[in-house]
Amino acid sequence: AVALNPDNGDAIGLLAVIAVTQRRGDEALELGRRAVATSPSSAAAGIALSYAQQANFDLEGARETLRRTLEDNPDDGLVWARLAEIELSLGYRDRALEAAERAQETTPDLSLANIILGFARLAQIDITGAKQAFEAAIARESANPKAWLGLGLARIREGDLAEGRQHIEVAVALTPNDSLLRSYLGKAYFEEKRDALAAEEFDLAKRLDPNDPTPHL
């Protein structure tokens, strides 16, 4: 696509996201900036650059990119959901909840909007609201592991450790090579005093992503 049209910002943005998933951080950032330069009003280009900036640990830059993207795309639920995700990562729970609610209002069928809304509500200790959001996400996209993880954490927070752990097991089954999911499952097994299973999950998590401190913790 880029060969046919070198100024196709959406296609360049997709290349940036691919580079992010393959952990080619510098290349992802270069592609993300190029995508926005060629298509400054494109929501896809702005989102791609935000992922590249996040992969390079520039959360403030990612937030600023998304805010600029919203100026041209004020009703794009995916951009709002990404902004909510970044705000939550930065620890701004109220801002994250506001952006997540905006995402859900503008694009109620978007699974990511409901997932981020669920995590934002979970951060506010609104367990009932969080469960509703995660369940809505699962109803729309049942194979999304983040929705199952969120629902599992919500159930654990309200005291149902066994069911919460089962939901996290579903998340791991959907994405078995995700280090962070393995760490959360290991923590659930640890809370159930199943130390051998917990140790297996932590060891797997460390092998899957040696740079993630979570399983070591």
C-alpha positions as CSV (number, residue, x, y, z in Angstrom):
1,A,0.0,0.0,0.0
2,V,2.8,2.4,0.8
3,A,4.6,1.5,-2.4
4,L,1.5,2.5,-4.3
5,N,1.0,5.7,-2.3
6,P,4.0,6.9,-0.2
7,D,1.7,9.4,1.5
8,N,-0.8,6.9,2.8
9,G,-0.7,7.8,6.5
10,D,-3.0,5.0,7.6
11,A,-0.8,2.4,6.0
12,I,2.4,3.9,7.4
13,G,0.7,3.9,10.8
14,L,-0.1,0.2,10.5
15,L,3.6,-0.4,9.8
16,A,4.4,1.5,12.9
17,V,2.1,-0.7,15.0
18,I,3.6,-3.8,13.5
19,A,7.1,-2.5,14.4
20,V,5.8,-2.0,18.0
21,T,4.6,-5.6,18.3
22,Q,7.9,-6.8,17.0
23,R,9.8,-4.6,19.6
24,R,11.5,-2.4,17.0
25,G,11.0,0.7,19.0
26,D,13.1,3.2,17.1
27,E,11.6,2.2,13.8
28,A,8.1,2.3,15.2
29,L,8.7,5.8,16.4
30,E,10.1,6.9,13.0
31,L,7.1,5.4,11.2
32,G,4.6,6.8,13.6
33,R,6.0,10.3,13.2
34,R,6.0,9.9,9.4
35,A,2.4,8.7,9.5
36,V,1.3,11.8,11.3
37,A,3.4,14.1,9.1
38,T,1.7,12.7,5.9
39,S,-1.8,12.5,7.4
40,P,-2.0,15.0,10.3
41,S,-5.8,14.7,10.7
42,S,-5.9,10.9,10.5
43,A,-7.1,9.2,13.7
44,A,-5.3,5.9,12.7
45,A,-2.0,7.8,12.3
46,G,-2.3,9.5,15.6
47,I,-3.2,6.3,17.4
48,A,-0.2,4.5,15.8
49,L,2.2,7.2,16.9
50,S,0.8,7.0,20.4
51,Y,1.5,3.3,20.5
52,A,5.1,3.9,19.3
53,Q,5.6,6.6,21.9
54,Q,4.2,4.3,24.6
55,A,6.6,1.5,23.5
56,N,9.4,4.0,23.9
57,F,8.2,4.9,27.5
58,D,7.1,8.4,26.4
59,L,3.6,8.4,28.0
60,E,3.4,12.1,28.2
61,G,4.2,12.4,24.5
62,A,1.6,9.7,23.7
63,R,-1.0,11.6,25.7
64,E,-0.2,14.9,23.8
65,T,-0.4,13.1,20.5
66,L,-3.9,11.7,21.3
67,R,-5.1,15.1,22.5
68,R,-4.0,16.7,19.2
69,T,-5.7,13.8,17.3
70,L,-8.9,14.5,19.1
71,E,-9.0,18.0,17.8
72,D,-9.7,16.6,14.3
73,N,-11.6,13.5,15.5
74,P,-13.7,14.5,18.5
75,D,-16.2,11.7,18.1
76,D,-13.7,8.8,17.5
77,G,-14.2,6.3,20.3
78,L,-11.0,4.5,19.7
79,V,-8.9,7.7,20.2
80,W,-10.8,8.4,23.4
81,A,-10.2,4.8,24.6
82,R,-6.5,5.2,23.9
83,L,-6.4,8.4,25.8
84,A,-8.1,6.8,28.7
85,E,-5.6,4.0,28.6
86,I,-2.7,6.4,28.7
87,E,-4.3,8.5,31.5
88,L,-4.7,5.4,33.6
89,S,-1.1,4.4,33.0
90,L,0.0,7.8,34.2
91,G,-2.2,7.4,37.3
92,Y,-4.8,10.0,36.5
93,R,-7.8,8.0,37.4
94,D,-10.5,10.7,37.1
95,R,-9.3,11.8,33.7
96,A,-9.1,8.1,32.6
97,L,-12.7,7.5,33.7
98,E,-13.9,10.6,31.9
99,A,-12.1,9.7,28.7
100,A,-13.3,6.1,28.9
101,E,-16.9,7.2,29.4
102,R,-16.6,9.4,26.4
103,A,-15.2,6.5,24.4
104,Q,-18.1,4.3,25.4
105,E,-20.7,7.0,24.7
106,T,-19.3,7.7,21.2
107,T,-18.7,4.1,20.2
108,P,-20.7,1.8,22.5
109,D,-20.0,-1.3,20.4
110,L,-16.2,-0.9,20.6
111,S,-14.8,-3.6,22.8
112,L,-11.7,-1.6,23.8
113,A,-13.9,1.2,25.0
114,N,-15.7,-1.1,27.4
115,I,-12.5,-2.7,28.5
116,I,-10.8,0.6,29.4
117,L,-14.0,1.8,31.0
118,G,-13.9,-1.4,33.1
119,F,-10.3,-0.8,34.3
120,A,-11.0,2.9,34.9
121,R,-14.0,1.9,37.1
122,L,-11.9,-0.8,38.8
123,A,-9.3,1.9,39.7
124,Q,-12.1,3.9,41.3
125,I,-13.2,0.8,43.3
126,D,-16.5,0.7,41.4
127,I,-16.6,-3.1,41.2
128,T,-20.2,-3.4,40.0
129,G,-19.6,-0.8,37.2
130,A,-16.3,-2.5,36.3
131,K,-18.0,-5.9,35.9
132,Q,-20.7,-4.5,33.8
133,A,-18.2,-2.9,31.4
134,F,-16.0,-6.1,31.1
135,E,-19.1,-8.2,30.6
136,A,-20.2,-5.8,27.8
137,A,-16.8,-6.1,26.2
138,I,-17.0,-9.9,26.4
139,A,-20.5,-9.9,24.8
140,R,-19.0,-8.0,21.9
141,E,-15.7,-9.7,21.6
142,S,-15.6,-12.9,23.6
143,A,-12.0,-13.8,22.6
144,N,-10.4,-10.6,24.0
145,P,-8.1,-11.7,26.9
146,K,-8.0,-8.2,28.5
147,A,-11.8,-8.3,29.0
148,W,-11.5,-11.7,30.8
149,L,-8.5,-10.5,32.8
150,G,-10.5,-7.4,33.9
151,L,-13.5,-9.4,34.9
152,G,-11.3,-11.8,36.8
153,L,-9.7,-9.0,38.7
154,A,-13.1,-7.5,39.5
155,R,-14.4,-10.8,40.8
156,I,-11.3,-11.2,43.0
157,R,-11.7,-7.7,44.3
158,E,-15.2,-8.5,45.5
159,G,-14.0,-11.6,47.2
160,D,-14.7,-14.4,44.7
161,L,-11.2,-15.7,44.3
162,A,-12.1,-19.0,42.6
163,E,-14.3,-17.5,39.9
164,G,-11.9,-14.6,39.4
165,R,-9.0,-17.1,38.9
166,Q,-11.1,-19.0,36.4
167,H,-11.7,-15.9,34.3
168,I,-7.9,-15.2,34.3
169,E,-7.4,-18.8,33.2
170,V,-9.6,-18.1,30.2
171,A,-7.5,-15.0,29.4
172,V,-4.3,-17.1,29.5
173,A,-5.9,-19.8,27.3
174,L,-6.7,-17.1,24.7
175,T,-3.2,-15.7,24.8
176,P,-0.8,-18.2,26.3
177,N,2.3,-16.3,25.4
178,D,1.4,-13.2,27.3
179,S,3.9,-12.7,30.2
180,L,1.7,-10.3,32.2
181,L,-1.4,-12.6,32.0
182,R,0.8,-15.5,33.3
183,S,1.9,-13.3,36.2
184,Y,-1.7,-12.4,37.2
185,L,-2.6,-16.1,37.0
186,G,0.4,-17.0,39.2
187,K,-0.7,-14.4,41.7
188,A,-4.2,-15.9,41.8
189,Y,-2.8,-19.4,42.4
190,F,-0.6,-17.9,45.1
191,E,-3.7,-16.4,46.8
192,E,-5.3,-19.9,46.7
193,K,-2.1,-21.2,48.4
194,R,-1.3,-23.3,45.3
195,D,2.4,-22.5,45.4
196,A,3.6,-25.0,42.9
197,L,1.2,-23.8,40.2
198,A,2.0,-20.2,41.0
199,A,5.8,-20.9,40.6
200,E,5.2,-22.5,37.2
201,E,3.3,-19.5,36.0
202,F,5.9,-17.0,37.3
203,D,8.7,-19.1,35.6
204,L,6.8,-19.1,32.3
205,A,6.2,-15.4,32.6
206,K,10.0,-14.7,33.1
207,R,10.9,-16.8,30.1
208,L,8.2,-15.2,27.9
209,D,9.4,-11.7,28.7
210,P,12.8,-11.5,30.6
211,N,12.5,-7.7,30.8
212,D,9.2,-7.7,32.7
213,P,9.7,-7.1,36.4
214,T,6.3,-8.4,37.4
215,P,7.0,-12.1,37.7
216,H,10.2,-11.4,39.6
217,L,8.2,-9.2,42.1
